[in-house]
Each structure stands twice: as C-alpha cells, then as structure tokens.
Amino acid sequence: MNILESIMIALDSIRSNLFRSALTTLGIVIGIAAVIAVVAIGQGGQATVMGEMEKIGSNLFAVYTDWRSDQPRTGDEFALKDMEAIKEQIPEIKYISPSAYAYSQVRGGKNVKSVQVVGVSADYAPMRNLNMKEGRFFNGADEQGRRRLAAIDEGLAQELFLKKSAIGEQIVIAGTSLTVIGVVKQEGSIFNMGNSQYVYVPIRVWMDIFPWNYISQIEGTTYYQEDVQATTEKVVTFLERRHHGVTYMSQTLDQQMEMVGNITGILTLIIGAVAGISLLVGGIGVMNIMLVSVTERTREIGLRMALGARRKDILTQFLIEAIVLCLIGGIIGMTLGVGGAYLIAKLAKWPPLVSWATMLLAFIFSAGIGILFGMLPANKASRLDPIEALRRD
Amino acid sequence: MIKAENLSKIYRPDTLPVRALDGVTISIKPGEYVAIMGPSGSGKSTFMNLIGCLDKPTSGSYWLDGQEISQVTADELAFIRNKKIGFVFQNFNLLPRMTALRNVELPMLYAGVNKQKRLELAREALGKVGMLDRLDHRPTELSGGQNQRVAIARALVNHPKVLLADEPTGNLDSKTSEEIMNIFTQLHKEDTTIVLVTHEPDIARYSQRIIHFRDGVIEKEELLLSSPTTPEQRGHF
Ligand SMILES: Nc1ncnc2c1ncn2[C@@H]1O[C@H](COP(=O)(O)OP(=O)(O)O)[C@@H](O)[C@H]1O
Ligand SMILES: [Mg+2]
C-alpha cells in the first residue's frame, strides 16, 4: 500500500469524525499559530530596529570618557583641536563632530520651551543623515566665524512659532540671541516618535553660551563600514596619547546593533518556547484522540489484518493519520499565525517578517509532533491480535 | 489443499486453560466443499481461525497449499491471508464508512494492486455476486443478504485458494440464506475450495462432506453422496 493511499484513508477517517478531529487539532493550530506569530513579530521588530540603525548609519561611532572611573572631569578631555588633528591623522574618517549637550530653556516668539541644546560641527548633519525641512544646516564657515545661528527640530519650530516659518526668527538661549536658519525634518522613527526637541548650534557658539559646560563625546563615521572598529580604536589611542591620564571608551553602532539583535533574538526564543509548549499540549491531545480512535476501530483493524494487512501496514495507517491530523492543524495554524503577525505588525507599525525557514520549520515540527504522539497509538493498533480484534464489538 | 494433524488449541494456558481444540486431524482436497457442524463452543471457530492463519495452534501441524504454517512469520501469515484465504463472517464485517466497491477493494490494497486494476477487479467480483447495481451503496443502505454478497465478493477478489465461511447465514432469514448458499454452490462449481461452519443441518446439506465437532474433537464425518443443488436453484442468481 503506498503513501498516497494511506493519506487518502487517513483523510477519510478524519472526515468521518470531522468535529472531533477539528477539536483535536485545535491545540496544534493554536501552538503553531502562536509560534509563527511570535517569531514573525520578533523578527519584524528586530529588522525594524536594525533598519532604523542602518538609516542612522552603521559606520557611526562615538568616543566618550569613561564615566565609571573616579577621575574628575576637567572639561578638556575633548578639545576642538583634537577633531582637526584626528581628521588629519586618520584618513579613514569621513565625518567627525563633537556632541555637547546642555539642557536649557529656549525662548522664541512668545513661547518658552526646555530642550536639549546640542553643540556640534557642520559635519554633524551629513553624518547623522539629518534632512532639512526648511532652510539649511550651518556650515564650516558659520562655525569658524562663530555665527550665532541655530537649526531646530520641526516639532520645536512648531511649538515656538506655531504656523509661521521659523526661518529668520530669533531664539534666545541663556541670554544669547540666535538666528534660526534651518528646520530639521523629523522622520518617524521607533527611537523617536516625533517629539524630540533639539536645538543644534555651532560648537564654538555652544561653548560661548555654556562656558561652564564641556564636550562629553565625539561622534564620527568612516568611509567604509569594515574600518569602523579599527578606526574607533585608533581614535581612542590617539586621544589617550594627547590627554595623559584620561581613559576613553567607545561604542560603534555595529556593536549596538549586535546587542539589539541578541536581545530581540533571546526574547523571541523565550516567547517562542512558551508558545512551543502549547504545541506539546496539542500533541498530547492528538495522542489521546488517536488512542480513542484505535479502541473504536478495533474491529476495523482486526478485519484489515484478516484481509492481509501486516502490522507494518496498520502502524503506517495510524501514524499517517496522526501526521495528517497534525499537518492540517499546522497549516491552519500557519495561516492564522501569519494573519495574526500581519495584524499585530500593522498595529505596532513594523513589517511582519515571515520567513520561509519559519514556515518550513513549523511544517516539519507539526509532522514531527504527529510522528512523536502518533507512535504510541499506532503501535498499539499494530499489536492487536486479529482474532481478539474481530471478536470485539 | 488443507491438512491438519493433531491440531490443538488451548486458550489462556497459564491462568484458566480452555482446551478449545484437542487433536484434530483433517484433510481437505482442492475443490472440496466441506461443512463443519457442532454445538456452540465445540471449537468450530477456533478451528477456522487456525486454518485461516489468524491464529497459531498450541500444538500439532497444519499445511495450507503445501506450506507448513507453524513455521512462518507474522508478515508471511498476513501474506497468506491476503493471497490464499477468503473470509466470510457471520456479521459481514464490512467497513461502514465505505461503499460496496471500496470494501471489495480492501484486500487488493494490501496486495499492492493499482487503483485502476482494483476498481476493475472489484466490479468484476461484485458482478459475480449480483451486486453491480449497488456499487456505491454503504453497508447501512443494503440488506443483510446484500451485505453478505458484498462480503463474499471481497473474499473472492484476490482469487484465494480457500474460502472460509464461519456461519455465513447466521444473521440471515431462510430465503436469503438459500440465495447465499446458491452463490457458494456456484463458486464450488467453479472449483473453489470451501470450508463452511454452520449449526443448521439444512445449510450443511449444500456441502459434499460434513464434519461434526464436539468438545474440540471430531465426533463423526458424513459423506453426502448427492448434493441437493438443482439447476433451478442455481437460477436464483
Ligand atoms: N480467546 C479465547 N479465550 C478463551 N477461551 C476462548 C477463546 N475463544 C474461544 N474460547 C473458548 O473455546 C471454546 C471453543 O470456542 P469456539 O471455537 O468459538 O466455538 P464455536 O465456534 O464452535 O462456538 C469455547 O469454550 C470458548 O469459550
Ligand atoms: Mg463460532
């Protein structure tokens, strides 16, 4: 008897107990659906995070002082001359900029807001892929000339100047008046749901406004991604040679992406494993109903044996029935899982990622559960004594 | 065709031994039509199960078609049941979910016959028992006599050496029983070896030889010189 015929027999028997079969497979359906959905959502989320980071630029690195060490901050861990020297000495570097943060009130129009005022060089905009909604970012000449200019985030521009264009308007930070020359477009991002409130000012101007404050880190990018790690180390060594006794630390976006990848991977694995347990429960349900089926069909088994079925034939028949039952559950579960993943992903605003590998795995897994939990009932069926079985009613 | 020597069967030998068969020696020639009679519990079914290769004797030997059966494996027994033996049961034992045609296909499924050939042969066998107009009926849609005809078609379809019928008319009224017996007579005319168990003397009379069982042993044998089958009776189907 070939496999196809066994499958037909299995489908026949499943159809004749349709309601019961449907209830039995429910466990498998839910299990597979849950696993597929969790994995798809997890992978989608991970891909989204990665994509966002990629957008920022995977060549990005940051160097900062070791904030865990006891060394007192002197304020001259990062000097503007360092930037120029680094750019001159390390040719792999494409962009480099200090990033100095100060939280301050900003007055503009009739409004006042507390925001981060970031002191950066002209390199910062191309380095971070900042896009302008209006106007422009300040350039090298603006920076060298200590021109009192600022670029502000879209959201902030709206809050300060309402519907009016911010370009050409004055803002006042800590008593210093600056002219807005650019409005930075805020891309919808999962890191920043459109409410960041940054004011970018030339680093020299920033140092004038906040003389007591200091540059806490520098950021840069390399031309090629494969250089990031080595270049970052070079920058650290270079700085440590120039500033004796200071320990610097660095972080590349690559490393961060790896971390994010690990964390989401582990999360997906854990939730997936929990969902997987429901699959086991589903498998036990299948085993249970198959045992019932063997008992109910004892006469049929006896008859088939009398007509020439070998033990192997009976074993295969029931095993295939269990596998088919699980596969049907698996396929329905996959459909529901993919549907669920799309639904949830739509709500979470990231693309669901249903890979063929996941589908294939789910398929193999449901078949595996069929084999695992079908083995016992099938074995029981194949070991029946034909005479005893025929006598049963 | 069938040769049994000192065949014994003890059920539950360890706990509550039942000596169902106690040294039965029988020889049945090819093409012979034998009836086995005896009171209930005399070991008729036990004997049928042994010669049908559904069970193994506790002691004694048994040859079917020249092959000693006590030596063969379970898979070989299945093969012998499939190819050499056709069973007809008192309660028909048709699979209720399947049509007549599919029920008759069953033995060929285990003989590895392809679908097309199966359909062809099943149709042919059902035609032989006059059931061509009921191919797609399920057992519940057929009368007892019709079900037994389907079961006979199923027993015949692999062209067995022996047809074993354990009380085939036990669930049928006398008129239907007669129809079924006429089919058997016809099959016998076509050289089928038949062993028939019954406790009705009228039914046993269709055979050529009656073997009487009592308490697991052969009590007596009766050779019937003239069969009551007449051409008119054969005309029934
Ligand atoms: N599986 C079994 N286990 C125990 N005793 C059995 C079994 N099958 C039959 N017997 C006993 O063996 C004897 C012969 O039974 P059986 O061959 O069925 O008789 P018959 O078919 O002539 O009525 C009876 O006493 C019956 O109770
Ligand atoms: Mg009996």
mmCIF file of C-alpha atoms in Angstrom, chain A residues 2-319:
data_model
loop_
_atom_site.group_PDB
_atom_site.id
_atom_site.type_symbol
_atom_site.label_atom_id
_atom_site.label_comp_id
_atom_site.label_asym_id
_atom_site.label_seq_id
_atom_site.Cartn_x
_atom_site.Cartn_y
_atom_site.Cartn_z
ATOM 1 C CA ASN A 2 1.553 3.302 -0.971
ATOM 2 C CA ILE A 3 1.741 6.540 0.979
ATOM 3 C CA LEU A 4 -0.798 8.376 -1.146
ATOM 4 C CA GLU A 5 -3.424 5.730 -0.465
ATOM 5 C CA SER A 6 -2.602 5.813 3.234
ATOM 6 C CA ILE A 7 -3.113 9.568 3.169
ATOM 7 C CA MET A 8 -6.465 9.142 1.432
ATOM 8 C CA ILE A 9 -7.540 6.617 4.069
ATOM 9 C CA ALA A 10 -6.374 9.000 6.798
ATOM 10 C CA LEU A 11 -8.302 11.917 5.300
ATOM 11 C CA ASP A 12 -11.338 9.684 5.020
ATOM 12 C CA SER A 13 -11.212 8.758 8.650
ATOM 13 C CA ILE A 14 -10.578 12.353 9.720
ATOM 14 C CA ARG A 15 -13.550 13.494 7.635
ATOM 15 C CA SER A 16 -15.823 10.895 9.181
ATOM 16 C CA ASN A 17 -15.098 12.375 12.611
ATOM 17 C CA LEU A 18 -14.836 15.947 11.456
ATOM 18 C CA PHE A 19 -15.922 17.750 14.600
ATOM 19 C CA ARG A 20 -13.790 15.654 16.874
ATOM 20 C CA SER A 21 -10.784 15.966 14.570
ATOM 21 C CA ALA A 22 -11.233 19.730 14.436
ATOM 22 C CA LEU A 23 -11.274 19.991 18.228
ATOM 23 C CA THR A 24 -8.252 17.738 18.467
ATOM 24 C CA THR A 25 -6.167 19.762 16.048
ATOM 25 C CA LEU A 26 -7.087 22.989 17.813
ATOM 26 C CA GLY A 27 -4.131 22.584 20.157
ATOM 27 C CA ILE A 28 -1.771 22.224 17.204
ATOM 28 C CA VAL A 29 -3.457 25.116 15.399
ATOM 29 C CA ILE A 30 -3.017 27.430 18.376
ATOM 30 C CA GLY A 31 0.515 26.246 19.065
ATOM 31 C CA ILE A 32 1.749 26.692 15.510
ATOM 32 C CA ALA A 33 -0.112 29.988 15.111
ATOM 33 C CA ALA A 34 1.465 31.327 18.290
ATOM 34 C CA VAL A 35 4.972 30.241 17.343
ATOM 35 C CA ILE A 36 4.682 31.650 13.820
ATOM 36 C CA ALA A 37 3.211 34.928 15.033
ATOM 37 C CA VAL A 38 5.786 35.404 17.788
ATOM 38 C CA VAL A 39 8.711 34.626 15.536
ATOM 39 C CA ALA A 40 7.358 36.793 12.718
ATOM 40 C CA ILE A 41 6.702 39.732 15.008
ATOM 41 C CA GLY A 42 10.028 39.293 16.747
ATOM 42 C CA GLN A 43 11.959 39.132 13.507
ATOM 43 C CA GLY A 44 9.946 42.046 12.127
ATOM 44 C CA GLY A 45 10.707 44.120 15.185
ATOM 45 C CA GLN A 46 14.357 43.247 15.003
ATOM 46 C CA ALA A 47 14.512 44.091 11.312
ATOM 47 C CA THR A 48 12.835 47.418 12.021
ATOM 48 C CA VAL A 49 15.281 48.327 14.759
ATOM 49 C CA MET A 50 18.162 47.280 12.556
ATOM 50 C CA GLY A 51 16.758 49.241 9.652
ATOM 51 C CA GLU A 52 16.464 52.364 11.769
ATOM 52 C CA MET A 53 20.006 51.957 12.985
ATOM 53 C CA GLU A 54 21.168 51.353 9.451
ATOM 54 C CA LYS A 55 19.476 54.596 8.472
ATOM 55 C CA ILE A 56 21.420 56.443 11.119
ATOM 56 C CA GLY A 57 24.470 54.914 9.555
ATOM 57 C CA SER A 58 26.136 51.723 10.560
ATOM 58 C CA ASN A 59 29.527 53.415 10.089
ATOM 59 C CA LEU A 60 28.823 55.558 13.120
ATOM 60 C CA PHE A 61 30.977 55.504 16.227
ATOM 61 C CA ALA A 62 31.177 57.502 19.425
ATOM 62 C CA VAL A 63 34.073 58.128 21.794
ATOM 63 C CA TYR A 64 33.452 59.355 25.321
ATOM 64 C CA THR A 65 35.242 59.469 28.633
ATOM 65 C CA ASP A 66 34.949 56.597 30.998
ATOM 66 C CA TRP A 67 32.137 57.869 33.214
ATOM 67 C CA ARG A 68 32.520 54.957 35.568
ATOM 68 C CA SER A 69 36.072 55.826 36.534
ATOM 69 C CA ASP A 70 36.834 58.041 39.527
ATOM 70 C CA GLN A 71 38.901 60.517 37.508
ATOM 71 C CA PRO A 72 37.498 64.028 37.891
ATOM 72 C CA ARG A 73 36.226 65.757 34.777
ATOM 73 C CA THR A 74 38.428 68.650 33.844
ATOM 74 C CA GLY A 75 36.493 69.774 30.824
ATOM 75 C CA ASP A 76 39.373 69.417 28.443
ATOM 76 C CA GLU A 77 39.030 65.731 27.635
ATOM 77 C CA PHE A 78 37.858 66.809 24.186
ATOM 78 C CA ALA A 79 39.332 69.904 22.599
ATOM 79 C CA LEU A 80 38.263 71.337 19.277
ATOM 80 C CA LYS A 81 41.851 70.941 18.101
ATOM 81 C CA ASP A 82 41.504 67.201 18.675
ATOM 82 C CA MET A 83 38.839 66.996 15.969
ATOM 83 C CA GLU A 84 41.047 68.674 13.384
ATOM 84 C CA ALA A 85 44.019 66.544 14.372
ATOM 85 C CA ILE A 86 42.002 63.343 14.219
ATOM 86 C CA LYS A 87 40.655 64.171 10.775
ATOM 87 C CA GLU A 88 44.150 64.946 9.563
ATOM 88 C CA GLN A 89 45.813 61.892 11.090
ATOM 89 C CA ILE A 90 43.221 59.232 10.477
ATOM 90 C CA PRO A 91 42.250 59.239 6.809
ATOM 91 C CA GLU A 92 39.552 56.553 7.179
ATOM 92 C CA ILE A 93 37.354 59.101 8.894
ATOM 93 C CA LYS A 94 34.731 60.767 6.755
ATOM 94 C CA TYR A 95 32.905 62.950 9.259
ATOM 95 C CA ILE A 96 33.688 63.894 12.831
ATOM 96 C CA SER A 97 31.881 66.157 15.226
ATOM 97 C CA PRO A 98 31.770 66.849 18.910
ATOM 98 C CA SER A 99 28.404 66.452 20.528
ATOM 99 C CA ALA A 100 27.953 68.565 23.586
ATOM 100 C CA TYR A 101 24.673 68.559 25.401
ATOM 101 C CA ALA A 102 23.103 71.182 27.637
ATOM 102 C CA TYR A 103 19.536 71.221 28.834
ATOM 103 C CA SER A 104 18.230 74.745 28.690
ATOM 104 C CA GLN A 105 15.225 76.992 28.227
ATOM 105 C CA VAL A 106 14.701 78.368 24.748
ATOM 106 C CA ARG A 107 12.612 81.411 24.108
ATOM 107 C CA GLY A 108 11.218 82.007 20.644
ATOM 108 C CA GLY A 109 8.249 84.067 19.527
ATOM 109 C CA LYS A 110 6.065 84.310 22.580
ATOM 110 C CA ASN A 111 6.896 80.860 23.857
ATOM 111 C CA VAL A 112 9.430 79.209 26.104
ATOM 112 C CA LYS A 113 10.475 75.554 25.988
ATOM 113 C CA SER A 114 13.050 73.485 27.830
ATOM 114 C CA VAL A 115 15.101 71.467 25.393
ATOM 115 C CA GLN A 116 18.473 69.901 24.681
ATOM 116 C CA VAL A 117 20.861 72.348 23.089
ATOM 117 C CA VAL A 118 23.430 70.375 21.163
ATOM 118 C CA GLY A 119 26.759 71.840 20.157
ATOM 119 C CA VAL A 120 28.039 70.178 17.002
ATOM 120 C CA SER A 121 30.203 70.880 13.988
ATOM 121 C CA ALA A 122 28.953 71.264 10.434
ATOM 122 C CA ASP A 123 29.802 67.596 9.828
ATOM 123 C CA TYR A 124 27.002 66.532 12.148
ATOM 124 C CA ALA A 125 24.158 66.939 9.652
ATOM 125 C CA PRO A 126 25.569 64.707 6.896
ATOM 126 C CA MET A 127 26.985 62.331 9.498
ATOM 127 C CA ARG A 128 23.596 61.722 11.082
ATOM 128 C CA ASN A 129 21.728 61.947 7.788
ATOM 129 C CA LEU A 130 19.711 64.898 9.037
ATOM 130 C CA ASN A 131 17.280 66.151 6.442
ATOM 131 C CA MET A 132 16.150 69.732 6.314
ATOM 132 C CA LYS A 133 12.523 70.632 6.123
ATOM 133 C CA GLU A 134 13.352 74.264 5.520
ATOM 134 C CA GLY A 135 16.498 76.325 5.289
ATOM 135 C CA ARG A 136 19.909 74.788 5.835
ATOM 136 C CA PHE A 137 22.249 73.448 8.481
ATOM 137 C CA PHE A 138 25.186 75.658 9.441
ATOM 138 C CA ASN A 139 28.399 75.116 7.502
ATOM 139 C CA GLY A 140 32.107 75.201 8.323
ATOM 140 C CA ALA A 141 32.381 78.936 7.690
ATOM 141 C CA ASP A 142 29.441 79.639 10.027
ATOM 142 C CA GLU A 143 31.171 77.577 12.653
ATOM 143 C CA GLN A 144 34.621 79.154 12.199
ATOM 144 C CA GLY A 145 33.028 82.609 12.272
ATOM 145 C CA ARG A 146 31.170 81.803 15.472
ATOM 146 C CA ARG A 147 27.986 82.965 13.826
ATOM 147 C CA ARG A 148 25.065 82.863 16.163
ATOM 148 C CA LEU A 149 22.930 80.524 14.152
ATOM 149 C CA ALA A 150 20.771 77.541 15.046
ATOM 150 C CA ALA A 151 18.957 74.675 13.410
ATOM 151 C CA ILE A 152 15.924 73.432 15.314
ATOM 152 C CA ASP A 153 13.734 70.366 15.200
ATOM 153 C CA GLU A 154 10.489 70.529 13.305
ATOM 154 C CA GLY A 155 8.413 69.884 16.416
ATOM 155 C CA LEU A 156 10.113 72.645 18.355
ATOM 156 C CA ALA A 157 9.716 75.086 15.479
ATOM 157 C CA GLN A 158 6.013 74.424 15.523
ATOM 158 C CA GLU A 159 5.702 74.870 19.252
ATOM 159 C CA LEU A 160 7.610 78.117 19.294
ATOM 160 C CA PHE A 161 6.461 79.794 16.108
ATOM 161 C CA LEU A 162 3.195 77.946 15.542
ATOM 162 C CA LYS A 163 2.177 78.054 11.889
ATOM 163 C CA LYS A 164 4.741 80.682 10.943
ATOM 164 C CA SER A 165 8.023 79.692 9.307
ATOM 165 C CA ALA A 166 10.844 79.663 11.854
ATOM 166 C CA ILE A 167 13.484 80.669 9.324
ATOM 167 C CA GLY A 168 14.997 84.039 10.150
ATOM 168 C CA GLU A 169 13.343 84.154 13.553
ATOM 169 C CA GLN A 170 15.313 84.795 16.707
ATOM 170 C CA ILE A 171 15.571 82.388 19.619
ATOM 171 C CA VAL A 172 17.134 83.210 22.951
ATOM 172 C CA ILE A 173 19.152 80.657 24.931
ATOM 173 C CA ALA A 174 20.668 81.674 28.262
ATOM 174 C CA GLY A 175 20.650 85.326 27.232
ATOM 175 C CA THR A 176 22.248 84.710 23.846
ATOM 176 C CA SER A 177 20.185 85.525 20.791
ATOM 177 C CA LEU A 178 20.491 83.197 17.773
ATOM 178 C CA THR A 179 19.001 83.269 14.284
ATOM 179 C CA VAL A 180 17.177 80.155 13.097
ATOM 180 C CA ILE A 181 18.488 79.179 9.687
ATOM 181 C CA GLY A 182 17.185 75.655 9.400
ATOM 182 C CA VAL A 183 14.362 73.375 10.467
ATOM 183 C CA VAL A 184 15.310 69.706 10.735
ATOM 184 C CA LYS A 185 12.821 67.197 9.417
ATOM 185 C CA GLN A 186 11.791 64.604 11.980
ATOM 186 C CA GLU A 187 11.453 61.195 10.417
ATOM 187 C CA GLY A 188 9.028 58.898 12.125
ATOM 188 C CA SER A 189 11.319 56.536 13.911
ATOM 189 C CA ILE A 190 10.798 53.939 16.587
ATOM 190 C CA PHE A 191 13.528 55.632 18.637
ATOM 191 C CA ASN A 192 11.966 58.985 18.400
ATOM 192 C CA MET A 193 8.246 59.119 17.926
ATOM 193 C CA GLY A 194 8.367 62.622 16.543
ATOM 194 C CA ASN A 195 8.752 64.555 19.747
ATOM 195 C CA SER A 196 12.469 65.117 20.084
ATOM 196 C CA GLN A 197 13.236 68.733 20.831
ATOM 197 C CA TYR A 198 16.746 69.548 19.790
ATOM 198 C CA VAL A 199 18.403 72.828 19.015
ATOM 199 C CA TYR A 200 21.646 72.423 17.086
ATOM 200 C CA VAL A 201 24.169 75.239 17.409
ATOM 201 C CA PRO A 202 27.767 75.554 16.200
ATOM 202 C CA ILE A 203 30.043 74.046 18.836
ATOM 203 C CA ARG A 204 32.010 77.285 19.335
ATOM 204 C CA VAL A 205 28.795 79.192 19.917
ATOM 205 C CA TRP A 206 27.650 76.471 22.292
ATOM 206 C CA MET A 207 30.871 76.889 24.278
ATOM 207 C CA ASP A 208 30.239 80.617 24.454
ATOM 208 C CA ILE A 209 26.690 80.103 25.723
ATOM 209 C CA PHE A 210 27.609 77.413 28.250
ATOM 210 C CA PRO A 211 31.158 78.306 29.324
ATOM 211 C CA TRP A 212 30.933 76.117 32.411
ATOM 212 C CA ASN A 213 29.910 73.084 30.388
ATOM 213 C CA TYR A 214 32.118 70.742 28.385
ATOM 214 C CA ILE A 215 32.099 68.404 25.428
ATOM 215 C CA SER A 216 31.097 64.953 26.642
ATOM 216 C CA GLN A 217 31.694 62.935 23.496
ATOM 217 C CA ILE A 218 32.660 62.989 19.884
ATOM 218 C CA GLU A 219 30.948 61.136 17.083
ATOM 219 C CA GLY A 220 32.250 60.197 13.695
ATOM 220 C CA THR A 221 31.795 57.981 10.681
ATOM 221 C CA THR A 222 34.238 56.186 8.458
ATOM 222 C CA TYR A 223 34.060 55.866 4.683
ATOM 223 C CA TYR A 224 33.801 52.101 4.868
ATOM 224 C CA GLN A 225 31.933 50.014 7.372
ATOM 225 C CA GLU A 226 34.701 47.457 7.721
ATOM 226 C CA ASP A 227 37.001 50.197 9.066
ATOM 227 C CA VAL A 228 34.745 51.300 11.898
ATOM 228 C CA GLN A 229 36.085 49.090 14.614
ATOM 229 C CA ALA A 230 39.786 49.635 13.921
ATOM 230 C CA THR A 231 39.351 53.340 13.307
ATOM 231 C CA THR A 232 37.464 53.798 16.563
ATOM 232 C CA GLU A 233 40.315 52.157 18.400
ATOM 233 C CA LYS A 234 42.764 54.398 16.593
ATOM 234 C CA VAL A 235 40.824 57.466 17.715
ATOM 235 C CA VAL A 236 40.849 56.240 21.307
ATOM 236 C CA THR A 237 44.605 55.611 21.257
ATOM 237 C CA PHE A 238 45.197 58.949 19.576
ATOM 238 C CA LEU A 239 43.188 60.794 22.227
ATOM 239 C CA GLU A 240 44.795 58.952 25.088
ATOM 240 C CA ARG A 241 48.230 59.924 23.792
ATOM 241 C CA ARG A 242 47.192 63.596 23.638
ATOM 242 C CA HIS A 243 45.457 63.648 27.027
ATOM 243 C CA HIS A 244 47.595 61.842 29.539
ATOM 244 C CA GLY A 245 45.763 60.039 32.280
ATOM 245 C CA VAL A 246 42.319 60.121 30.661
ATOM 246 C CA THR A 247 40.612 56.854 29.808
ATOM 247 C CA TYR A 248 38.328 56.909 26.785
ATOM 248 C CA MET A 249 35.609 54.497 25.844
ATOM 249 C CA SER A 250 33.972 53.870 22.543
ATOM 250 C CA GLN A 251 30.899 52.363 21.097
ATOM 251 C CA THR A 252 30.081 51.649 17.482
ATOM 252 C CA LEU A 253 26.582 51.402 16.103
ATOM 253 C CA ASP A 254 27.581 47.990 14.831
ATOM 254 C CA GLN A 255 28.099 46.810 18.392
ATOM 255 C CA GLN A 256 24.791 48.269 19.427
ATOM 256 C CA MET A 257 23.035 46.575 16.568
ATOM 257 C CA GLU A 258 24.560 43.306 17.587
ATOM 258 C CA MET A 259 23.295 43.831 21.121
ATOM 259 C CA VAL A 260 19.811 44.682 19.931
ATOM 260 C CA GLY A 261 19.924 41.628 17.714
ATOM 261 C CA ASN A 262 20.914 39.433 20.629
ATOM 262 C CA ILE A 263 18.265 40.806 22.934
ATOM 263 C CA THR A 264 15.394 40.528 20.458
ATOM 264 C CA GLY A 265 16.668 37.102 19.475
ATOM 265 C CA ILE A 266 16.591 35.892 23.054
ATOM 266 C CA LEU A 267 13.155 37.411 23.643
ATOM 267 C CA THR A 268 11.779 35.761 20.530
ATOM 268 C CA LEU A 269 13.286 32.481 21.613
ATOM 269 C CA ILE A 270 11.752 32.636 25.084
ATOM 270 C CA ILE A 271 8.278 33.605 23.934
ATOM 271 C CA GLY A 272 8.546 31.124 21.099
ATOM 272 C CA ALA A 273 9.452 28.382 23.550
ATOM 273 C CA VAL A 274 6.436 29.196 25.697
ATOM 274 C CA ALA A 275 4.274 29.001 22.582
ATOM 275 C CA GLY A 276 6.017 25.760 21.756
ATOM 276 C CA ILE A 277 4.775 24.247 24.985
ATOM 277 C CA SER A 278 1.219 24.679 23.781
ATOM 278 C CA LEU A 279 2.300 22.617 20.796
ATOM 279 C CA LEU A 280 3.295 19.794 23.096
ATOM 280 C CA VAL A 281 -0.067 20.022 24.810
ATOM 281 C CA GLY A 282 -1.663 19.883 21.383
ATOM 282 C CA GLY A 283 0.395 16.811 20.590
ATOM 283 C CA ILE A 284 -0.845 15.072 23.706
ATOM 284 C CA GLY A 285 -4.394 15.871 22.597
ATOM 285 C CA VAL A 286 -3.713 14.199 19.281
ATOM 286 C CA MET A 287 -2.268 11.171 21.017
ATOM 287 C CA ASN A 288 -5.311 10.926 23.243
ATOM 288 C CA ILE A 289 -7.780 11.056 20.397
ATOM 289 C CA MET A 290 -5.758 8.598 18.355
ATOM 290 C CA LEU A 291 -5.867 6.152 21.268
ATOM 291 C CA VAL A 292 -9.638 6.570 21.372
ATOM 292 C CA SER A 293 -9.744 6.035 17.641
ATOM 293 C CA VAL A 294 -7.740 2.817 17.893
ATOM 294 C CA THR A 295 -10.136 1.472 20.504
ATOM 295 C CA GLU A 296 -13.165 2.476 18.462
ATOM 296 C CA ARG A 297 -11.791 0.907 15.338
ATOM 297 C CA THR A 298 -10.510 -2.318 16.846
ATOM 298 C CA ARG A 299 -12.867 -4.323 14.653
ATOM 299 C CA GLU A 300 -11.708 -2.473 11.567
ATOM 300 C CA ILE A 301 -8.101 -3.202 12.484
ATOM 301 C CA GLY A 302 -8.891 -6.888 13.016
ATOM 302 C CA LEU A 303 -10.663 -7.038 9.691
ATOM 303 C CA ARG A 304 -7.836 -5.329 7.835
ATOM 304 C CA MET A 305 -5.432 -7.834 9.373
ATOM 305 C CA ALA A 306 -7.665 -10.739 8.330
ATOM 306 C CA LEU A 307 -7.670 -9.336 4.809
ATOM 307 C CA GLY A 308 -3.894 -9.276 4.687
ATOM 308 C CA ALA A 309 -2.700 -6.094 6.376
ATOM 309 C CA ARG A 310 0.677 -6.583 8.014
ATOM 310 C CA ARG A 311 1.430 -4.990 11.382
ATOM 311 C CA LYS A 312 3.542 -2.513 9.460
ATOM 312 C CA ASP A 313 0.553 -1.524 7.306
ATOM 313 C CA ILE A 314 -1.618 -0.859 10.348
ATOM 314 C CA LEU A 315 1.190 1.069 12.039
ATOM 315 C CA THR A 316 1.679 3.223 8.961
ATOM 316 C CA GLN A 317 -2.037 3.831 8.591
ATOM 317 C CA PHE A 318 -2.458 5.213 12.100
ATOM 318 C CA LEU A 319 0.849 7.031 12.077
#
